[in-house]
Short mmCIF file of C-alpha atoms in Angstrom, two decimals:
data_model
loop_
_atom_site.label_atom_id
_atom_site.label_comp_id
_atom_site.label_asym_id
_atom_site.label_seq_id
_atom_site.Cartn_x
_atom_site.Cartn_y
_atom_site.Cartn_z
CA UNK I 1 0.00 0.00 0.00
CA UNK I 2 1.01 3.21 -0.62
CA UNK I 3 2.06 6.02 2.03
CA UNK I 4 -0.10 9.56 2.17
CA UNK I 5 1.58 12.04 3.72
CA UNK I 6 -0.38 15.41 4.83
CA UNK I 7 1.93 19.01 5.14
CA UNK I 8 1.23 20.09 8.68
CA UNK I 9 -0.31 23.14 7.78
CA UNK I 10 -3.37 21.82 6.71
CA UNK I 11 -3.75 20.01 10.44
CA UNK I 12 -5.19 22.86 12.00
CA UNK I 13 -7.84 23.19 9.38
CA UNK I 14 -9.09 19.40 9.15
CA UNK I 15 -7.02 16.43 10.81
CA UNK I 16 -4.98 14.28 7.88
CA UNK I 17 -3.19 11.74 9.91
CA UNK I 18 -0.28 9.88 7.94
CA UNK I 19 -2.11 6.07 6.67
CA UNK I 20 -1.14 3.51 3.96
CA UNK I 21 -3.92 3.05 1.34
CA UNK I 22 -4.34 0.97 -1.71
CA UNK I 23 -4.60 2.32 -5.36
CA UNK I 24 -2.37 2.17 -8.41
CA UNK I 25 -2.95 5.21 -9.52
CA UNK I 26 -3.21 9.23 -7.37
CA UNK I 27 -7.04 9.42 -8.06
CA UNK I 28 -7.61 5.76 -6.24
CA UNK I 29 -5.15 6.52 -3.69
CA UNK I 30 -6.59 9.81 -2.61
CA UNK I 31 -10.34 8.74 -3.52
CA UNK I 32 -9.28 5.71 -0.71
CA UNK I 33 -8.09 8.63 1.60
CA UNK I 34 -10.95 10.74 1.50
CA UNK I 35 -13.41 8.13 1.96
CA UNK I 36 -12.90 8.42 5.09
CA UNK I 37 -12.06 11.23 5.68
CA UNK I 38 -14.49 13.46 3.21
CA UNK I 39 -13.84 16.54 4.39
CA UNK I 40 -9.76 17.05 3.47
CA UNK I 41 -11.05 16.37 0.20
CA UNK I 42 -12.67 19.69 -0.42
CA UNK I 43 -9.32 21.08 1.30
CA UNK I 44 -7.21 19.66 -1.42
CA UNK I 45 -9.07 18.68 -4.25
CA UNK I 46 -11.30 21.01 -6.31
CA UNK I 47 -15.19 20.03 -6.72
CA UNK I 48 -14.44 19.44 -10.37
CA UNK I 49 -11.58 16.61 -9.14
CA UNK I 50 -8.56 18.36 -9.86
CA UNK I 51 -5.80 19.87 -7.36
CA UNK I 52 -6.30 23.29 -5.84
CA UNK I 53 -4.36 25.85 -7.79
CA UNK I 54 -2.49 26.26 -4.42
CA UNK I 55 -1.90 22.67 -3.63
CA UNK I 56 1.05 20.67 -4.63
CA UNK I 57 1.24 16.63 -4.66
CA UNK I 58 4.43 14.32 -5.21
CA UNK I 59 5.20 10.61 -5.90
CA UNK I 60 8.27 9.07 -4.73
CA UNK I 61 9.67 13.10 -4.35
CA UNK I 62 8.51 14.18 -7.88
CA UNK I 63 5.93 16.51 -8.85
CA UNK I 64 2.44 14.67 -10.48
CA UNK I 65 2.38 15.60 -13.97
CA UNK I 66 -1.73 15.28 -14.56
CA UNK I 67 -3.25 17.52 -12.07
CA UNK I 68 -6.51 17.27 -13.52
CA UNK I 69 -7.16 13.56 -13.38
CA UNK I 70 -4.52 12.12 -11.23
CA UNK I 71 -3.40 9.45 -13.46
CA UNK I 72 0.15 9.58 -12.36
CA UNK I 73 1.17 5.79 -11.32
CA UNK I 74 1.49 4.96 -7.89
CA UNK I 75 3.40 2.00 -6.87
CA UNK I 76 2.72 -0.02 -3.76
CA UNK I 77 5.51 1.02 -1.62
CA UNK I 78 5.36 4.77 -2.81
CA UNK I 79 4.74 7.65 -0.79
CA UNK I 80 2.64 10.73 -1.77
CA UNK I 81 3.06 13.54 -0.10
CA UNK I 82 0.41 16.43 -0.16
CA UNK I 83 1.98 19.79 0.44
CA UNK I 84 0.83 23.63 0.58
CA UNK I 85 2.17 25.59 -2.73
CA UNK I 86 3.99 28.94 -1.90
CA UNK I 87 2.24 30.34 -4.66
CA UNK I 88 -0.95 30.67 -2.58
CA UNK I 89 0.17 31.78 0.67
CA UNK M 1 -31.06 49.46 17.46
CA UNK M 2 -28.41 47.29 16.45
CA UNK M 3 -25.37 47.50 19.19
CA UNK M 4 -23.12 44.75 17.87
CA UNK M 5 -21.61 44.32 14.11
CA UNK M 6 -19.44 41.95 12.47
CA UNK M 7 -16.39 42.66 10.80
CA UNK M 8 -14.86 40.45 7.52
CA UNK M 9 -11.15 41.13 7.36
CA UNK M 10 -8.37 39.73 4.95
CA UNK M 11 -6.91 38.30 8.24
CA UNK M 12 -10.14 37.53 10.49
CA UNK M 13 -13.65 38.44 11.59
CA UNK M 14 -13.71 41.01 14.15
CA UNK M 15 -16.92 41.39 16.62
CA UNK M 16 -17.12 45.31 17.73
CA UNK M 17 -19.87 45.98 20.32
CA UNK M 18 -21.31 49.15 21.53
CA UNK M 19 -19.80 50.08 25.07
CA UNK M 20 -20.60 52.74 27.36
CA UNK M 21 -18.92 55.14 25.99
CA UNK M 22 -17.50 54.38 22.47
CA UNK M 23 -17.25 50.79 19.97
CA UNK M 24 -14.42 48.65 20.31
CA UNK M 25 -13.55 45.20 18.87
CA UNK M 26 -14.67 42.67 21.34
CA UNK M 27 -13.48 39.31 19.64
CA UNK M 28 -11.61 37.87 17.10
CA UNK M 29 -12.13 34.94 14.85
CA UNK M 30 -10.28 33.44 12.22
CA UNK M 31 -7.18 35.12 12.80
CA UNK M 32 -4.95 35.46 10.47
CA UNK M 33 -7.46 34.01 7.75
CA UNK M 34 -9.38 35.62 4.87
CA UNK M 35 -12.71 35.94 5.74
CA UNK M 36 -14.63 37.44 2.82
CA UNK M 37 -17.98 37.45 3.86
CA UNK M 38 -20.32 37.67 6.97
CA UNK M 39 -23.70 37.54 7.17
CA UNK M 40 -26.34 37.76 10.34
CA UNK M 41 -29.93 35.67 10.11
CA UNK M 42 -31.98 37.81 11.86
CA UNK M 43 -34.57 35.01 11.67
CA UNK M 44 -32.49 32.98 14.84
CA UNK M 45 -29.64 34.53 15.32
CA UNK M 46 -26.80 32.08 13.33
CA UNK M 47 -23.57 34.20 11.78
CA UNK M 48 -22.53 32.89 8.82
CA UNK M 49 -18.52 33.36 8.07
CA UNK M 50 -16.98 33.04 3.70
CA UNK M 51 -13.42 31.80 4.39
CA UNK M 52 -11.35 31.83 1.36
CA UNK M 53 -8.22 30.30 2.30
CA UNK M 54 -5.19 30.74 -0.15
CA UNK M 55 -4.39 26.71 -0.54
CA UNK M 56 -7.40 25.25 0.62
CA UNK M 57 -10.52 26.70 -1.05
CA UNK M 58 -13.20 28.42 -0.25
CA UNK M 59 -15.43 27.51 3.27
CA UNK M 60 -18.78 28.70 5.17
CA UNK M 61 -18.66 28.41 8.94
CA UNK M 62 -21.60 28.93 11.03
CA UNK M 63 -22.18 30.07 14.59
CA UNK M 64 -25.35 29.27 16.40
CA UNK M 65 -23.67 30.67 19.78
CA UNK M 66 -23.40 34.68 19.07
CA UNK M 67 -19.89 34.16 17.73
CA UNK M 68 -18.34 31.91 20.38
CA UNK M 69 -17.71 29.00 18.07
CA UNK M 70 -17.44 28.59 14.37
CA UNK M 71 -18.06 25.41 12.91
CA UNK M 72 -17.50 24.51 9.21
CA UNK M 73 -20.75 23.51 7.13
CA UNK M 74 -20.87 23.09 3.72
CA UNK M 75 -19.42 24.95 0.77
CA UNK M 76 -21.91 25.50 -2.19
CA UNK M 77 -20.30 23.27 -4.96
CA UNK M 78 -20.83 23.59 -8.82
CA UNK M 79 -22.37 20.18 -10.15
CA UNK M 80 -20.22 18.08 -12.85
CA UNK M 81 -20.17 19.14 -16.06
CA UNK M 82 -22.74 17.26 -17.58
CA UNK M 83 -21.94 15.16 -20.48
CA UNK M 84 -20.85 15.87 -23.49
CA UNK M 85 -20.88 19.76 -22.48
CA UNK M 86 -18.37 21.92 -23.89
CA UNK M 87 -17.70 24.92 -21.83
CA UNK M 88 -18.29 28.43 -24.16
CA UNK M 89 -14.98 30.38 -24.21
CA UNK M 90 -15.14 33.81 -22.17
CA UNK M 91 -16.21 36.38 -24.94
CA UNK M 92 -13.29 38.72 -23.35
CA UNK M 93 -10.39 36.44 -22.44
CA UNK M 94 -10.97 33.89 -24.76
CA UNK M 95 -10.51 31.40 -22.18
CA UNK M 96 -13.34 28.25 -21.37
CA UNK M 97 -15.87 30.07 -18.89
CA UNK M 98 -15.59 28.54 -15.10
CA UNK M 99 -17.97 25.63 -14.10
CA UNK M 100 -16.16 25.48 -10.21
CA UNK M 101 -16.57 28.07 -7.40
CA UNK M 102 -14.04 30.45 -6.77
CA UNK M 103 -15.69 33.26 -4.71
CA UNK M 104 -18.57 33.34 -2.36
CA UNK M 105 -19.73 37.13 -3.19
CA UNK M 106 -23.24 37.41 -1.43
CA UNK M 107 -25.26 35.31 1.60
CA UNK M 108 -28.54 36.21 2.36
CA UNK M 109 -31.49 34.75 4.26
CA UNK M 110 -34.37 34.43 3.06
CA UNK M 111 -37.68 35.45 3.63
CA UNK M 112 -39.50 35.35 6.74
CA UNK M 113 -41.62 33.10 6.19
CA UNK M 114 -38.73 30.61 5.06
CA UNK M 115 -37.16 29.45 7.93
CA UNK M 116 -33.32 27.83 7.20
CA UNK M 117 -33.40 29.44 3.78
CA UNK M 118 -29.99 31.16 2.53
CA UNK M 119 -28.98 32.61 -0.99
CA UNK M 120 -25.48 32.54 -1.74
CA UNK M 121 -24.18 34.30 -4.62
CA UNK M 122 -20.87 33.27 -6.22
CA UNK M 123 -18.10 34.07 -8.77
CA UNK M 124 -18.34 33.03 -11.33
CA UNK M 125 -21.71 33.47 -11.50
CA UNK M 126 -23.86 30.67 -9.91
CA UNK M 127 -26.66 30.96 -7.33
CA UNK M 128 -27.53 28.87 -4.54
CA UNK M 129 -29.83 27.98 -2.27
CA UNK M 130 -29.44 26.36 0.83
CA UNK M 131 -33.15 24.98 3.10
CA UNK M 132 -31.60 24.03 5.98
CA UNK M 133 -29.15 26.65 7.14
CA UNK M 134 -26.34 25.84 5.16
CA UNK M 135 -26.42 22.33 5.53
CA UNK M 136 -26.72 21.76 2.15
CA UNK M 137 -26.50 23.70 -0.94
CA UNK M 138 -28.04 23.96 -4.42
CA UNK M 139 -27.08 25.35 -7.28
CA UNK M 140 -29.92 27.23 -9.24
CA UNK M 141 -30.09 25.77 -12.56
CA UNK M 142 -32.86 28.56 -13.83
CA UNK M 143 -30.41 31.27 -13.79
CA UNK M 144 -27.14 29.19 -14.43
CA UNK M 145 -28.77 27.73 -17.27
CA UNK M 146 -30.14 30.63 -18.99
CA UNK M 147 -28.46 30.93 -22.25
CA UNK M 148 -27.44 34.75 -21.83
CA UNK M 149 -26.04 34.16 -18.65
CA UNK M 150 -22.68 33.25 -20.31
CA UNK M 151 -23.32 36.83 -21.70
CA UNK M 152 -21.70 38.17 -18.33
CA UNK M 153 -18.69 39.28 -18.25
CA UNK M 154 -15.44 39.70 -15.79
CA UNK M 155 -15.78 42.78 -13.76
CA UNK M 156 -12.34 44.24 -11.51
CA UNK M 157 -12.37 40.73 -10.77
CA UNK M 158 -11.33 37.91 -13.68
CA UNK M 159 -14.78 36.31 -13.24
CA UNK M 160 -18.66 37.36 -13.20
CA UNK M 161 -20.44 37.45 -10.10
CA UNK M 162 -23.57 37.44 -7.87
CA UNK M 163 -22.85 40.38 -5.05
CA UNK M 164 -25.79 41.34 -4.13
CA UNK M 165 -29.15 39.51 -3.25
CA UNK M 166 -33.03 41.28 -2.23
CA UNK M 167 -35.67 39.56 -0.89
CA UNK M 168 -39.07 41.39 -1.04
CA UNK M 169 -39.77 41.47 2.28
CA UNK M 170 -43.40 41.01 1.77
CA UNK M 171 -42.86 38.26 -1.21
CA UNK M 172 -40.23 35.53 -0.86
CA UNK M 173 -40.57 34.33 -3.74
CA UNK M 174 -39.59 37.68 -5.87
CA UNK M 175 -35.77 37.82 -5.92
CA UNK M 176 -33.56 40.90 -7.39
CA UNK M 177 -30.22 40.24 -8.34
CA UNK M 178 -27.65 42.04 -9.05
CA UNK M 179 -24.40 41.09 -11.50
CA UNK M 180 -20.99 42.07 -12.35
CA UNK M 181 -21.36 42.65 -14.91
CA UNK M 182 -24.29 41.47 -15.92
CA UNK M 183 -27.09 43.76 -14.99
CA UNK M 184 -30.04 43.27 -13.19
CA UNK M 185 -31.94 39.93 -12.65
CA UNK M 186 -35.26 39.29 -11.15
CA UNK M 187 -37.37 36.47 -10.07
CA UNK M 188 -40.85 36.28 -9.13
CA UNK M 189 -41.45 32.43 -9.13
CA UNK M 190 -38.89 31.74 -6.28
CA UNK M 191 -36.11 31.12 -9.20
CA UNK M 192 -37.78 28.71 -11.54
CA UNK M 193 -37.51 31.59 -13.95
CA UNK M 194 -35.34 34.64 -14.42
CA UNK M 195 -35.68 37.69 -16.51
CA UNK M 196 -33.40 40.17 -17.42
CA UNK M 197 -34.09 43.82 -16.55
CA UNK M 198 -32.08 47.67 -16.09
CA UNK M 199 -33.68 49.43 -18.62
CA UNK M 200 -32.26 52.92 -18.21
CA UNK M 201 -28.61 51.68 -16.86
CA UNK M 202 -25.69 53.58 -18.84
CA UNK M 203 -22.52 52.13 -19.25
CA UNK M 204 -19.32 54.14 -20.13
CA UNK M 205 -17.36 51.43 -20.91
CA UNK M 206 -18.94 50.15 -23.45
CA UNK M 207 -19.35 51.49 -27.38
CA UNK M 208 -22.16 53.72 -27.03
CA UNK M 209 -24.61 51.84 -29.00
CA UNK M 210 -24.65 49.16 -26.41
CA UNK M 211 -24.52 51.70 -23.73
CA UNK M 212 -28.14 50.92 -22.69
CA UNK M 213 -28.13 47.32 -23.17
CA UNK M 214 -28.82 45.78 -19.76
CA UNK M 215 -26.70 43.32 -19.56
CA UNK M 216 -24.23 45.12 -19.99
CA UNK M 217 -24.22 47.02 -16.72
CA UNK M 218 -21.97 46.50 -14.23
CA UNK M 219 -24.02 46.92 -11.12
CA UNK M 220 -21.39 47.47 -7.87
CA UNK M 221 -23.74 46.97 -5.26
CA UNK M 222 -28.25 46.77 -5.57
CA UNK M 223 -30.21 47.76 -2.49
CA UNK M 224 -33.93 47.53 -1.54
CA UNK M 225 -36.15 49.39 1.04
CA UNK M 226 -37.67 47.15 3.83
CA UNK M 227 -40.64 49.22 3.52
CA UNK M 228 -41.06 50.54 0.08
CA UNK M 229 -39.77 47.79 -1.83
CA UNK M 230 -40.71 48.92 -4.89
CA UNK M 231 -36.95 51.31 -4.50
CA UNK M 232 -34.03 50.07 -5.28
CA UNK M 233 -30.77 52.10 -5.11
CA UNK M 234 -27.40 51.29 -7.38
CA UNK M 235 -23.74 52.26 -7.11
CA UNK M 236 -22.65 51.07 -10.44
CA UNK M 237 -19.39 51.35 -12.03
CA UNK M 238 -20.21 54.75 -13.54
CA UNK M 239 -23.07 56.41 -11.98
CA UNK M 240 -25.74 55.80 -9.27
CA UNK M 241 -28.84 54.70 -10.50
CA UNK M 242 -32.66 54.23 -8.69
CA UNK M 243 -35.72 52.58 -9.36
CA UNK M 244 -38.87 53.27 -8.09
CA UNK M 245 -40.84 50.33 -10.04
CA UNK M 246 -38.62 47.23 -8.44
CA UNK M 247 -36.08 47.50 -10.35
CA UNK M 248 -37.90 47.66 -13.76
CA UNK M 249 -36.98 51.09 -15.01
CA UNK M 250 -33.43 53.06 -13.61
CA UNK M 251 -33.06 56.70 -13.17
CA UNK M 252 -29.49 57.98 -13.48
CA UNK M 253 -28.57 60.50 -10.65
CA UNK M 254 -25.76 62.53 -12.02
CA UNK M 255 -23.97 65.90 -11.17
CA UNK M 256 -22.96 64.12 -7.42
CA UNK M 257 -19.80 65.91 -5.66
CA UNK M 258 -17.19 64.82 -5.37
CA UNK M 259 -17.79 61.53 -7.65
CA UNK M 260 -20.31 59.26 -8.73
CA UNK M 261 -18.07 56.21 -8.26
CA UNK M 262 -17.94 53.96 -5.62
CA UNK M 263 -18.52 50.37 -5.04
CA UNK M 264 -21.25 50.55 -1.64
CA UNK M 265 -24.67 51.95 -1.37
CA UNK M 266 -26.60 51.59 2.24
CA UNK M 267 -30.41 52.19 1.71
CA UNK M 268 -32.45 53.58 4.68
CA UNK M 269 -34.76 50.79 5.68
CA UNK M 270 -37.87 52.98 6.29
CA UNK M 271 -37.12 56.02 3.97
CA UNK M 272 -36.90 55.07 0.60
CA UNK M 273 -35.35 58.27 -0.40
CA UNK M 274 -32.36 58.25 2.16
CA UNK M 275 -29.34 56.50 1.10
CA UNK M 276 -25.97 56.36 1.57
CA UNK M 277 -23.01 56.39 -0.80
CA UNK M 278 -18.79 56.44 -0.32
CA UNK M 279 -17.66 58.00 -2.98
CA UNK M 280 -14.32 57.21 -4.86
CA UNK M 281 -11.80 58.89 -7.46
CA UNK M 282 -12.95 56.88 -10.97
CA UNK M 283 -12.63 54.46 -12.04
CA UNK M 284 -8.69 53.58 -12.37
CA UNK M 285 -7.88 55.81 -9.79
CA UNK M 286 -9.78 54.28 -6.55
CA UNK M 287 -9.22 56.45 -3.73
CA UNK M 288 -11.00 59.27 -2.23
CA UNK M 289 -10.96 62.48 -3.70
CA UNK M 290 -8.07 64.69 -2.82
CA UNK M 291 -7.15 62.14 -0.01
CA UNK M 292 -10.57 62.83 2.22
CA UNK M 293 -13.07 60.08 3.71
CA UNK M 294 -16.59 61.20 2.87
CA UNK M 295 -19.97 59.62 2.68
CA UNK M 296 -22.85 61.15 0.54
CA UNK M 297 -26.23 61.13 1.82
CA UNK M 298 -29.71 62.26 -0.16
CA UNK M 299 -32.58 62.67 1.84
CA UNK M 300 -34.96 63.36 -1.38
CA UNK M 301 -34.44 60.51 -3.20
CA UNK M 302 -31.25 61.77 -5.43
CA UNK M 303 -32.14 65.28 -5.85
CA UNK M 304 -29.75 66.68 -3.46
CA UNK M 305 -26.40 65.39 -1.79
CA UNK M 306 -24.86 66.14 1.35
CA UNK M 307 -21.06 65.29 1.52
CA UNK M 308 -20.89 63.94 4.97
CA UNK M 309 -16.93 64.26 6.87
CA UNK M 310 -17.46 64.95 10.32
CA UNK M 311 -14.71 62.33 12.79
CA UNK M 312 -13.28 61.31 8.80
CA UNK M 313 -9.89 61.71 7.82
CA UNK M 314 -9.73 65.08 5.54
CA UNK M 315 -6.05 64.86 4.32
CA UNK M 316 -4.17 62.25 3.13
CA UNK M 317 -6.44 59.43 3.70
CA UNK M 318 -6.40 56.43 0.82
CA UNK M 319 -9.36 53.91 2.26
CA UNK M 320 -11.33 52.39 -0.50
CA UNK M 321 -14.48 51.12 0.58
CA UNK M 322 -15.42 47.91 -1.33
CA UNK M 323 -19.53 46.91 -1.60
CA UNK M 324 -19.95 45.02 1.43
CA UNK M 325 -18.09 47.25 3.55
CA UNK M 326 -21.33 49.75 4.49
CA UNK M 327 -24.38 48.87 6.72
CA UNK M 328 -27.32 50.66 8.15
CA UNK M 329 -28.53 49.43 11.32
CA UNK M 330 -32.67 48.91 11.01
CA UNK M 331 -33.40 52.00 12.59
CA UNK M 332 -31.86 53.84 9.97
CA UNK M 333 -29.83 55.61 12.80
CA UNK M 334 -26.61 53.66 12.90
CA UNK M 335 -24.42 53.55 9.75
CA UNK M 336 -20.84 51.33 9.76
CA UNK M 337 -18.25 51.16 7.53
CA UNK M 338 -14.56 49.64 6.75
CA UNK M 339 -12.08 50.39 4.29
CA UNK M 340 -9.32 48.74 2.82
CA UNK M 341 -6.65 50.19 4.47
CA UNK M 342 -8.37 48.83 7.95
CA UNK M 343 -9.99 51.83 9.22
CA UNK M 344 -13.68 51.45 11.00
CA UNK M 345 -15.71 54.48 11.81
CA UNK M 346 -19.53 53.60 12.96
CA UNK M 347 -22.07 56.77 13.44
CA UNK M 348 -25.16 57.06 15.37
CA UNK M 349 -26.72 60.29 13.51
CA UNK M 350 -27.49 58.61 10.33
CA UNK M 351 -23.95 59.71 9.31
CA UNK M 352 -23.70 63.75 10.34
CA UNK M 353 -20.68 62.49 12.48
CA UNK M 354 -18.45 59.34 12.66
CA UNK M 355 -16.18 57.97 15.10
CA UNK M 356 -13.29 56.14 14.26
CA UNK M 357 -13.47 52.70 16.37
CA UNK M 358 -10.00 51.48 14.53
CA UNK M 359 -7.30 52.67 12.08
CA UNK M 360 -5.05 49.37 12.29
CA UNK M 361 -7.61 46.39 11.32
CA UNK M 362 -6.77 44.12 8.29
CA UNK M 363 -8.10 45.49 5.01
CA UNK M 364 -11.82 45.29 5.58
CA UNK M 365 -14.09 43.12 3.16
CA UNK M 366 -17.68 43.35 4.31
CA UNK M 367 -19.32 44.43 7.81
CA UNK M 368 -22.24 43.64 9.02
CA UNK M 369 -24.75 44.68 11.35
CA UNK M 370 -26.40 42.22 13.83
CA UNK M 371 -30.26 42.56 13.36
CA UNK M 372 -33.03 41.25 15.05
#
């Protein structure tokens, strides 16, 4: 399973504890994430599915390439980490 | 009398109660977070706070607890595009027109007689409506649907937007709008349908054949009188307008010293002919007039202006005052308002004096009154 990892600023807003989730790709992963925890989702994700404009997301240290539909490949020992973009602070 | 307002600052939402001997900021909330918006339901007392936070989107908070706590609720949402749709491109930038919230721009309640009814206006245009308080929110397909609203265009801001919202007090079901820039909207069907009204709006920036065309108008901020309904009063981005028909026919007011440009307007809610304006250097410029605070009132329904100045900076002052950021109490007595370079003056004379209750709050969005 892969690791999701939450930047600490977002804590205060909604809680996004560290957890290993299944999914090949970033949309399962995340989609796994969020089912349980529905409310991060509208905290990273836009209601159209794509990343906030402000958010930033990497796999295994690199930068997703599709931030619209999330097909980057995840492999099951990555980790994704989801991180606040300086551009929006 | 209202003795309490609410405060929406690019870095919180300040409380500011009336004390024995002057107003002062009581609480804070939010700090250091962009609250856009607040809005008081004078049906049961909830506050309602707009967060939009840089990173993480756009949020509603409530309080049922006179500002004590905060809760998140729901954010309206824009359904999926449906199938197959192919998103018009913006007639001025070219780019695919917005299907996804990106600012909440007006909350209302709603009528009286519609208990845990809200209207939320958004950029980039959508309307919603909420039955239970914000639990839940709905998007207004009527209006979002009709085929000229993709007509509306960007305003200072890159997308169109809902700012203001007017129940008829005696008729929840009739619902003005107001659009920038997109004119004037009205409903009389509770929003099943819309139609399109303004006739005698001017528009400068425009060619002048289409100066007149309605939708054209790019409306700053629409008010209504609680007791005359049928009067509506306008800042728009060249002129202030007035209607005395609900909104069916416009009146330009012109000749107004110092300017006719401004973004707020404040209505008197038992004198139809009283209203308030905070006039601004046009339109590029945006700051008062020879660096002096002033508010206009008319007392005869546009005929005559006094320039009001009394406790306001008169030299070197540079507040802008954007549309949300000037109330009238429901006595028609107490007048607030906030600028953009965090200053906060409140009066009690229906605005022949002001005191200044702060010079050093963030840059002020929107304040609000709390009504009962």
């Amino acid at each position: 399973m892969a690791t999701v990892r939450f930047t600490q600023n977002i804590q205060r807003h909604v809680a996004c504890p560290t957890r290993d989730v299944e999914g090949s790709t970033v949309r399962a992963v995340l989609d796994n994430y969020f089912r349980d925890n529905e409310r991060a989702r509208g905290y990273v994700l836009e209601e159209t599915g794509a990343v906030r404009r402000h958010m930033v997301v990497f796999v295994d240290g690199d930068l997703i390439h599709d931030r619209d539909t999330l097909a980057d490949a995840v492999k099951p020992d990555s980790v994704i980490d989801v991180i606040q973009a300086l551009s929006g602070g | 009398m209202s003795d309490r307002c609410y405060v929406a600052t690019r870095k919180g939402l300040f409380t500011v109660d009336r004390g024995a001997t002057k107003w002062s900021i009581s609480r804070a909330a939010f700090v250091g977070d962009n609250v856009t918006l607040a809005m008081c339901d004078p049906r049961n007392g909830y506050l309602y706070a707009a967060l939009n936070h840089g990173h993480y989107g756009i949020k509603v908070h409530r309080s049922t607890d006179n500002a004590e706590t905060w809760p998140e609720i729901a954010t309206p949402t824009y359904p999926p595009l449906p199938e197959g749709y192919t998103l018009k491109p913006n007639p001025f930038s070219g780019k695919p027109l917005e299907w996804a919230l990106k600012l909440i721009w007006s909350l209302v309640p709603g009528g009286a007689d519609e208990p845990g009814v809200l209207w939320c206006g958004t950029m980039p245009g959508g309307l919603f409506k909420s039955e239970n308080n914000g639990e839940t929110w709905e998007l207004n397909r009527a209006l979002w649907d009709h085929p000229r609203r993709e007509e509306w265009g960007p305003n200072g801001a890159e997308y169109p937007g809902i700012h203001s919202i007017c129940i008829h007090p005696r008729d929840s079901k009739h619902i003005t709008v107001g659009v920038s820039t997109g004119g004037v909207w009205i409903t009389k069907d509770g929003g099943k349908s819309w139609d399109l009204t303004g006739k005698g709006m001017r528009a400068e920036y425009t060619p002048p054949e289409a100066a007149y065309e309605p939708i054209a108008q790019d409306v700053h901020c629409l008010v209504q009188c609680e007791t005359n309904p049928d009067v509506f009063w306008v800042q728009h981005h060249n002129g202030i307008f007035r209607s005395t028909d609900a909104a069916g026919t416009w009146s330009e007011i012109t000749d107004v010293k110092p300017s006719v440009f401004g973004f707020a307007v404040a209505v008197h809610p038992k004198a139809p002919d009283t209203a308030w304006f905070v006039p601004s250097m046009k339109d590029e410029k945006r700051c008062p007039i020879d660096g002096r605070v002033v508010v206009n009132r008319t007392r005869d329904g546009g005929k005559t202006f006094e320039t009001l100045r009394r406790g306001l900076p008169q030299e070197h002052a540079y507040d802008l005052v954007y549309r949300h950021g000037l109330d009238v109490d429901e006595t028609g007595d107490r007048l607030v308002f906030g600028s953009t370079t965090g200053s906060l003056w409140i009066s009690e004379d229906a605005g022949d004096s002001w005191q200044t209750v702060s010079s050093n709050l963030p840059p002020i969005y929107a304040v609000r009154f709390a009504k009962s």
